[in-house]
């Protein structure tokens, strides 16, 4: 999963076979990763259709309505964080294509942004000068929507450096790798490794244009909006517990959670206003702002998870499948924030030593 680490419009919701009578036989409420992926894919398709029809609005960042964009992402995430991961990728792709003059998406296309670059094989782009054509080969990790996206923006190595490419996900030259996302958290986001084998690709922007554009930082704040929506979803179990029975301990935890969510919401609103005031980052503050916002929202999520867990105990985790999934999903998704590594990057900005 990238960036990438965006109040809401209305959002779109295999175990082993054991002998009969065995206590381990899968029951209707048991977790099924394949079903989770299928359900998320269906809701993602509905969301994309609503975006095309104007029922869900995600204005481009920096266009004067960035707050609406972030609120929309937060709202989808509060309903279903895995769906939000795919919607965030699709809307980020639309913004990237607009910013880098890429090909405009056609109706019905569902886009992902696959730009994670962990250690490993990675993806290599090869240019055929005779045909003036590019192809991609290799392994891309954290490819959210691997089975449900029709197209993706993919970072790849070239002889001159990293470059972004638009790829149609044709099964003839592209395949998700089975068994590469065993996690329960974000299982619905369908984020395995994928392998390209000579996939035709169209370059989008020049070398390093993807990471050097102002929208790279703006997109990172959009991911934090999804995290915040996930935190609101987790907090729902605590709100329901407090409404059912008065307890000073439950109320204290709920008060602490309310402060966290309120403060993070204000920070998101401030960030949206700053992006709209300087969409091209002429002041040079976009990267530092994104690091600040992501760190603050990530810390908010971690504290919300702790408060809700301490206040409600094992009950909702064991008996409320929606809450259990919300906790598992947020725990995984917020790890897109790289903890002390990102804090060190922020500190370098504050100290005036950040690389430009």
Short mmCIF file of C-alpha atoms in Angstrom, two decimals:
data_model
loop_
_atom_site.label_atom_id
_atom_site.label_comp_id
_atom_site.label_asym_id
_atom_site.label_seq_id
_atom_site.Cartn_x
_atom_site.Cartn_y
_atom_site.Cartn_z
CA UNK A 1 0.00 0.00 0.00
CA UNK A 2 1.46 3.66 -1.06
CA UNK A 3 1.23 7.27 0.00
CA UNK A 4 0.39 7.41 -0.33
CA UNK A 5 0.06 7.00 3.45
CA UNK A 6 -8.39 11.70 1.58
CA UNK A 7 -18.42 14.59 7.28
CA UNK A 8 -18.67 12.53 4.04
CA UNK A 9 -20.84 11.83 1.07
CA UNK A 10 -22.74 8.57 1.27
CA UNK A 11 -20.29 5.71 0.72
CA UNK A 12 -20.96 2.60 -1.25
CA UNK A 13 -20.19 -2.66 2.42
CA UNK A 14 -10.99 -20.08 2.81
CA UNK A 15 -11.05 -21.89 5.57
CA UNK A 16 -10.21 -25.60 5.53
CA UNK A 17 -13.07 -28.04 4.97
CA UNK A 18 -13.47 -30.23 8.05
CA UNK A 19 -15.45 -33.43 8.58
CA UNK A 20 -19.15 -33.06 9.51
CA UNK A 21 -19.67 -32.53 13.21
CA UNK A 22 -16.16 -31.16 13.83
CA UNK A 23 -16.20 -28.10 16.08
CA UNK A 24 -13.97 -26.32 13.57
CA UNK A 25 -16.45 -26.37 10.67
CA UNK A 26 -16.69 -22.89 9.13
CA UNK A 27 -19.88 -21.10 10.14
CA UNK A 28 -21.73 -18.34 8.25
CA UNK A 29 -20.15 -15.61 10.40
CA UNK A 30 -16.59 -16.91 10.11
CA UNK A 31 -13.98 -14.85 8.30
CA UNK A 32 -13.48 -15.68 4.64
CA UNK A 33 -10.78 -13.68 2.86
CA UNK A 34 -12.10 -14.49 -0.62
CA UNK A 35 -15.58 -13.28 0.30
CA UNK A 36 -14.09 -10.15 1.85
CA UNK A 37 -12.24 -9.37 -1.38
CA UNK A 38 -15.32 -10.00 -3.50
CA UNK A 39 -17.52 -7.81 -1.32
CA UNK A 40 -15.00 -4.99 -1.31
CA UNK A 41 -14.56 -5.23 -5.09
CA UNK A 42 -18.32 -4.94 -5.60
CA UNK A 43 -18.57 -1.87 -3.35
CA UNK A 44 -15.53 -0.34 -5.04
CA UNK A 45 -17.19 -0.72 -8.44
CA UNK A 46 -20.32 0.96 -7.10
CA UNK A 47 -18.25 3.81 -5.66
CA UNK A 48 -16.44 4.40 -8.97
CA UNK A 49 -19.78 4.50 -10.75
CA UNK A 50 -21.07 7.03 -8.22
CA UNK A 51 -17.94 9.15 -8.70
CA UNK A 52 -18.49 9.17 -12.47
CA UNK A 53 -22.15 10.10 -12.02
CA UNK A 54 -21.40 12.83 -9.47
CA UNK A 55 -23.03 11.11 -6.51
CA UNK A 56 -19.67 10.91 -4.73
CA UNK A 57 -17.49 13.99 -5.06
CA UNK A 58 -13.73 14.05 -4.70
CA UNK A 59 -12.53 17.41 -6.07
CA UNK A 60 -8.92 17.53 -7.21
CA UNK A 61 -6.55 18.64 -4.42
CA UNK A 62 -5.64 22.31 -4.49
CA UNK A 63 -8.70 23.34 -6.49
CA UNK A 64 -10.48 25.15 -3.67
CA UNK A 65 -12.47 22.22 -2.29
CA UNK A 66 -9.75 19.98 -0.85
CA UNK A 67 -11.65 19.82 2.43
CA UNK A 68 -14.54 18.15 0.62
CA UNK A 69 -12.12 15.63 -0.90
CA UNK A 70 -10.67 14.71 2.50
CA UNK A 71 -14.11 14.57 4.10
CA UNK A 72 -15.27 12.20 1.39
CA UNK A 73 -12.34 9.86 1.94
CA UNK A 74 -12.87 9.94 5.68
CA UNK A 75 -16.56 9.11 5.25
CA UNK A 76 -15.95 6.13 2.99
CA UNK A 77 -13.28 4.90 5.42
CA UNK A 78 -15.61 5.19 8.40
CA UNK A 79 -18.02 2.89 6.57
CA UNK A 80 -15.41 0.44 5.22
CA UNK A 81 -11.66 1.02 5.39
CA UNK A 82 -10.82 -1.56 2.73
CA UNK A 83 -13.18 0.09 0.25
CA UNK A 84 -11.66 3.45 1.16
CA UNK A 85 -8.20 2.11 0.34
CA UNK A 86 -9.35 1.35 -3.20
CA UNK A 87 -11.35 4.57 -3.58
CA UNK A 88 -8.36 6.58 -2.35
CA UNK A 89 -6.14 4.87 -4.92
CA UNK A 90 -8.61 5.52 -7.73
CA UNK A 91 -9.12 9.18 -6.86
CA UNK A 92 -5.38 9.66 -6.36
CA UNK A 93 -4.79 8.20 -9.81
CA UNK A 94 -7.25 10.68 -11.30
CA UNK A 95 -5.39 13.53 -9.60
CA UNK A 96 -1.98 12.25 -10.76
CA UNK A 97 -3.12 11.83 -14.35
CA UNK A 98 -4.50 15.37 -14.34
CA UNK A 99 -1.34 16.81 -12.77
CA UNK A 100 1.10 14.98 -15.07
CA UNK A 101 -0.98 15.23 -18.26
CA UNK A 102 -1.60 11.51 -18.43
CA UNK A 103 -4.32 9.80 -20.46
CA UNK A 104 -7.81 10.69 -19.18
CA UNK A 105 -9.58 7.63 -17.73
CA UNK A 106 -12.52 6.24 -19.66
CA UNK A 107 -15.88 5.52 -17.98
CA UNK A 108 -15.91 2.23 -16.12
CA UNK A 109 -12.17 2.10 -15.58
CA UNK A 110 -11.02 1.44 -12.00
CA UNK A 111 -7.51 2.67 -11.27
CA UNK A 112 -4.93 1.87 -8.61
CA UNK A 113 -1.63 3.53 -7.72
CA UNK A 114 1.10 0.95 -7.15
CA UNK A 115 4.15 2.92 -6.12
CA UNK A 116 5.54 1.07 -3.10
CA UNK A 117 9.28 0.46 -3.45
CA UNK A 118 10.36 -1.94 -0.68
CA UNK A 119 13.63 -3.87 -1.01
CA UNK A 120 13.40 -6.70 -3.50
CA UNK A 121 13.05 -7.47 -7.16
CA UNK A 122 10.83 -4.56 -8.13
CA UNK A 123 9.60 -3.68 -11.61
CA UNK A 124 11.81 -2.83 -14.57
CA UNK A 125 10.67 -0.73 -17.54
CA UNK A 126 12.20 -1.50 -20.93
CA UNK A 127 12.06 0.82 -23.93
CA UNK A 128 11.98 -0.43 -27.50
CA UNK A 129 13.32 2.49 -29.56
CA UNK A 130 12.23 0.91 -32.83
CA UNK A 131 8.57 0.91 -31.86
CA UNK A 132 8.96 3.73 -29.31
CA UNK A 133 7.13 1.50 -26.84
CA UNK A 134 7.58 0.56 -23.18
CA UNK A 135 6.96 -2.71 -21.35
CA UNK A 136 7.06 -3.60 -17.66
CA UNK A 137 8.39 -6.81 -16.11
CA UNK A 138 9.00 -7.84 -12.52
CA UNK A 139 7.31 -7.95 -9.13
CA UNK A 140 5.31 -5.09 -7.59
CA UNK A 141 4.37 -5.42 -3.92
CA UNK A 142 1.37 -3.92 -2.11
CA UNK A 143 -0.81 -3.76 -5.22
CA UNK A 144 -4.20 -2.87 -3.73
CA UNK A 145 -7.13 -3.85 -5.92
CA UNK A 146 -5.05 -6.42 -7.79
CA UNK A 147 -8.13 -8.36 -8.93
CA UNK A 148 -10.61 -5.48 -9.16
CA UNK A 149 -8.69 -2.63 -10.83
CA UNK A 150 -8.74 -2.41 -14.61
CA UNK A 151 -5.71 -0.08 -14.80
CA UNK A 152 -2.88 1.04 -12.54
CA UNK A 153 -0.21 3.70 -12.27
CA UNK A 154 2.98 1.77 -11.55
CA UNK A 155 6.43 3.01 -10.60
CA UNK A 156 9.29 1.21 -12.33
CA UNK A 157 13.04 1.48 -12.77
CA UNK A 158 14.44 2.71 -16.07
CA UNK A 159 18.04 3.24 -17.19
CA UNK A 160 17.71 6.89 -16.17
CA UNK A 161 15.83 6.52 -12.88
CA UNK A 162 12.36 5.85 -11.51
CA UNK A 163 9.37 6.67 -13.69
CA UNK A 164 5.62 6.31 -13.51
CA UNK A 165 3.69 4.28 -16.09
CA UNK A 166 0.03 3.74 -16.89
CA UNK A 167 -0.77 0.06 -17.42
CA UNK A 168 -3.89 -1.77 -18.53
CA UNK A 169 -4.13 -4.86 -16.34
CA UNK A 170 -4.28 -7.47 -19.08
CA UNK A 171 -4.11 -11.05 -17.71
CA UNK A 172 -1.87 -11.95 -20.65
CA UNK A 173 1.00 -9.92 -19.13
CA UNK A 174 0.00 -9.47 -15.51
CA UNK A 175 -0.88 -11.80 -12.64
CA UNK A 176 -1.55 -11.42 -8.89
CA UNK A 177 0.68 -13.79 -6.92
CA UNK A 178 -1.39 -16.17 -4.76
CA UNK A 179 -0.70 -16.30 -1.03
CA UNK A 180 1.17 -12.98 -0.79
CA UNK A 181 -1.38 -11.23 1.46
CA UNK A 182 -2.10 -13.58 4.37
CA UNK A 183 -3.03 -10.74 6.74
CA UNK A 184 -6.54 -10.57 8.18
CA UNK A 185 -6.31 -6.78 8.43
CA UNK A 186 -7.22 -5.08 5.13
CA UNK A 187 -7.94 -8.49 3.59
CA UNK A 188 -10.74 -6.92 1.58
CA UNK A 189 -8.35 -4.42 -0.02
CA UNK A 190 -6.93 -7.24 -2.19
CA UNK A 191 -3.28 -6.19 -1.82
CA UNK A 192 -1.05 -9.08 -2.95
CA UNK A 193 2.17 -8.91 -4.91
CA UNK A 194 1.63 -8.82 -8.67
CA UNK A 195 3.93 -9.94 -11.46
CA UNK A 196 4.28 -8.19 -14.80
CA UNK A 197 5.70 -10.00 -17.82
CA UNK A 198 6.18 -7.66 -20.76
CA UNK A 199 3.09 -5.59 -19.97
CA UNK A 200 2.64 -2.68 -22.41
CA UNK A 201 2.95 0.62 -20.54
CA UNK A 202 2.61 4.33 -21.23
CA UNK A 203 4.97 6.73 -19.41
CA UNK A 204 3.26 9.38 -17.29
CA UNK A 205 5.52 12.34 -16.61
CA UNK A 206 9.30 12.44 -16.77
CA UNK A 207 11.88 10.72 -14.54
CA UNK A 208 10.99 11.22 -10.84
CA UNK A 209 8.01 13.41 -11.78
CA UNK A 210 5.69 11.29 -9.61
CA UNK A 211 7.50 12.09 -6.36
CA UNK A 212 8.57 15.64 -7.25
CA UNK A 213 5.12 17.01 -8.07
CA UNK A 214 3.30 19.02 -5.34
CA UNK A 215 0.42 16.55 -5.42
CA UNK A 216 2.63 13.79 -3.99
CA UNK A 217 2.50 15.45 -0.57
CA UNK A 218 -1.17 16.40 -0.96
CA UNK A 219 -2.00 12.75 -1.67
CA UNK A 220 -0.20 11.71 1.49
CA UNK A 221 -2.58 13.87 3.51
CA UNK A 222 -5.48 12.16 1.74
CA UNK A 223 -4.29 8.80 3.06
CA UNK A 224 -4.35 10.27 6.57
CA UNK A 225 -8.00 11.20 5.98
CA UNK A 226 -8.69 7.49 5.43
CA UNK A 227 -6.87 6.59 8.65
CA UNK A 228 -8.98 9.11 10.52
CA UNK A 229 -12.17 7.60 9.13
CA UNK A 230 -10.97 4.21 10.30
CA UNK A 231 -10.41 5.61 13.79
CA UNK A 232 -13.97 6.95 13.85
CA UNK A 233 -15.22 3.47 12.92
CA UNK A 234 -13.26 1.86 15.76
CA UNK A 235 -14.57 4.47 18.19
CA UNK A 236 -18.13 3.42 17.38
CA UNK A 237 -17.92 0.43 19.72
CA UNK A 238 -16.94 2.71 22.60
CA UNK A 239 -19.76 5.15 21.85
CA UNK A 240 -22.26 2.30 21.85
CA UNK A 241 -20.89 0.93 25.12
CA UNK A 242 -21.15 4.34 26.78
CA UNK A 243 -24.72 4.75 25.56
CA UNK A 244 -25.77 1.37 26.97
CA UNK A 245 -24.43 1.80 30.49
CA UNK A 246 -23.07 4.66 32.56
CA UNK A 247 -19.53 4.07 33.79
CA UNK A 248 -16.99 6.72 34.78
CA UNK A 249 -14.20 4.62 33.28
CA UNK A 250 -15.97 4.18 29.95
CA UNK A 251 -16.85 7.86 29.92
CA UNK A 252 -13.24 8.81 30.62
CA UNK A 253 -12.01 6.73 27.70
CA UNK A 254 -14.73 8.17 25.46
CA UNK A 255 -13.74 11.70 26.45
CA UNK A 256 -10.12 10.98 25.60
CA UNK A 257 -11.13 9.52 22.23
CA UNK A 258 -13.34 12.51 21.49
CA UNK A 259 -10.41 14.88 22.06
CA UNK A 260 -8.20 12.84 19.73
CA UNK A 261 -10.72 12.71 16.91
CA UNK A 262 -11.70 16.37 17.29
CA UNK A 263 -8.10 17.56 17.19
CA UNK A 264 -7.22 15.37 14.22
CA UNK A 265 -10.28 16.64 12.37
CA UNK A 266 -9.21 20.24 12.91
CA UNK A 267 -5.72 19.45 11.64
CA UNK A 268 -7.18 17.89 8.49
CA UNK A 269 -9.31 20.98 7.89
CA UNK A 270 -6.29 23.23 8.35
CA UNK A 271 -4.22 21.12 5.96
CA UNK A 272 -6.94 21.28 3.30
CA UNK A 273 -7.09 25.07 3.58
CA UNK A 274 -3.30 25.37 3.30
CA UNK A 275 -3.25 23.13 0.22
CA UNK A 276 -5.93 25.24 -1.45
CA UNK A 277 -3.99 28.41 -0.59
CA UNK A 278 -0.78 27.10 -2.23
CA UNK A 279 -1.61 24.18 -4.53
CA UNK A 280 1.71 24.37 -6.41
CA UNK A 281 3.72 24.50 -3.18
CA UNK A 282 5.46 27.74 -4.05
CA UNK A 283 6.14 28.20 -0.34
CA UNK A 284 7.85 24.82 -0.10
CA UNK A 285 5.88 23.58 2.90
CA UNK A 286 3.91 20.70 1.39
CA UNK A 287 6.25 17.87 2.39
CA UNK A 288 6.62 19.09 5.97
CA UNK A 289 2.86 19.56 6.26
CA UNK A 290 2.20 16.03 5.02
CA UNK A 291 4.70 14.58 7.50
CA UNK A 292 3.11 16.52 10.35
CA UNK A 293 -0.45 15.60 9.49
CA UNK A 294 0.30 11.94 8.89
CA UNK A 295 2.24 11.65 12.16
CA UNK A 296 -0.49 13.36 14.15
CA UNK A 297 -3.30 11.30 12.64
CA UNK A 298 -1.32 8.05 13.00
CA UNK A 299 -0.77 8.82 16.69
CA UNK A 300 -4.47 9.61 17.04
CA UNK A 301 -5.36 6.23 15.53
CA UNK A 302 -3.02 4.37 17.85
CA UNK A 303 -4.44 6.11 20.92
CA UNK A 304 -8.01 5.49 19.78
CA UNK A 305 -7.24 1.79 19.34
CA UNK A 306 -5.76 1.69 22.84
CA UNK A 307 -8.59 3.58 24.55
CA UNK A 308 -11.32 1.58 22.83
CA UNK A 309 -9.60 -1.72 23.59
CA UNK A 310 -9.06 -0.87 27.26
CA UNK A 311 -12.61 0.42 27.68
CA UNK A 312 -14.51 -2.35 25.92
CA UNK A 313 -12.30 -5.38 26.56
CA UNK A 314 -12.41 -8.53 24.48
CA UNK A 315 -16.18 -8.56 23.99
CA UNK A 316 -16.52 -6.51 20.77
CA UNK A 317 -13.30 -7.97 19.35
CA UNK A 318 -14.63 -11.50 19.80
CA UNK A 319 -18.36 -11.07 19.16
CA UNK A 320 -18.82 -8.03 16.90
CA UNK A 321 -17.42 -8.92 13.45
CA UNK A 322 -17.75 -5.38 12.13
CA UNK A 323 -15.75 -3.96 15.02
CA UNK A 324 -13.17 -6.74 14.88
CA UNK A 325 -12.64 -6.05 11.19
CA UNK A 326 -12.41 -2.29 11.79
CA UNK A 327 -9.70 -2.81 14.42
CA UNK A 328 -7.75 -5.26 12.26
CA UNK A 329 -8.02 -3.05 9.18
CA UNK A 330 -6.92 0.13 10.95
CA UNK A 331 -4.05 -1.63 12.71
CA UNK A 332 -2.63 -2.68 9.33
CA UNK A 333 -3.45 0.44 7.31
CA UNK A 334 -1.96 2.95 9.75
CA UNK A 335 1.36 1.16 9.47
CA UNK A 336 1.77 2.98 6.19
CA UNK A 337 3.09 5.62 8.55
CA UNK A 338 6.73 4.69 9.05
CA UNK A 339 6.89 5.68 12.73
CA UNK A 340 10.28 6.97 13.84
CA UNK A 341 11.60 7.02 10.28
CA UNK A 342 8.91 9.52 9.28
CA UNK A 343 9.41 11.47 12.52
CA UNK A 344 13.11 11.71 11.69
CA UNK A 345 12.23 13.02 8.23
CA UNK A 346 9.98 15.63 9.85
CA UNK A 347 12.74 16.60 12.26
CA UNK A 348 15.13 17.11 9.34
CA UNK A 349 12.61 19.48 7.77
CA UNK A 350 12.20 21.41 11.01
CA UNK A 351 15.99 21.65 11.37
CA UNK A 352 16.36 22.87 7.79
CA UNK A 353 18.31 19.82 6.66
CA UNK A 354 15.71 18.11 4.49
CA UNK A 355 16.67 17.14 0.96
CA UNK A 356 14.73 18.95 -1.75
#
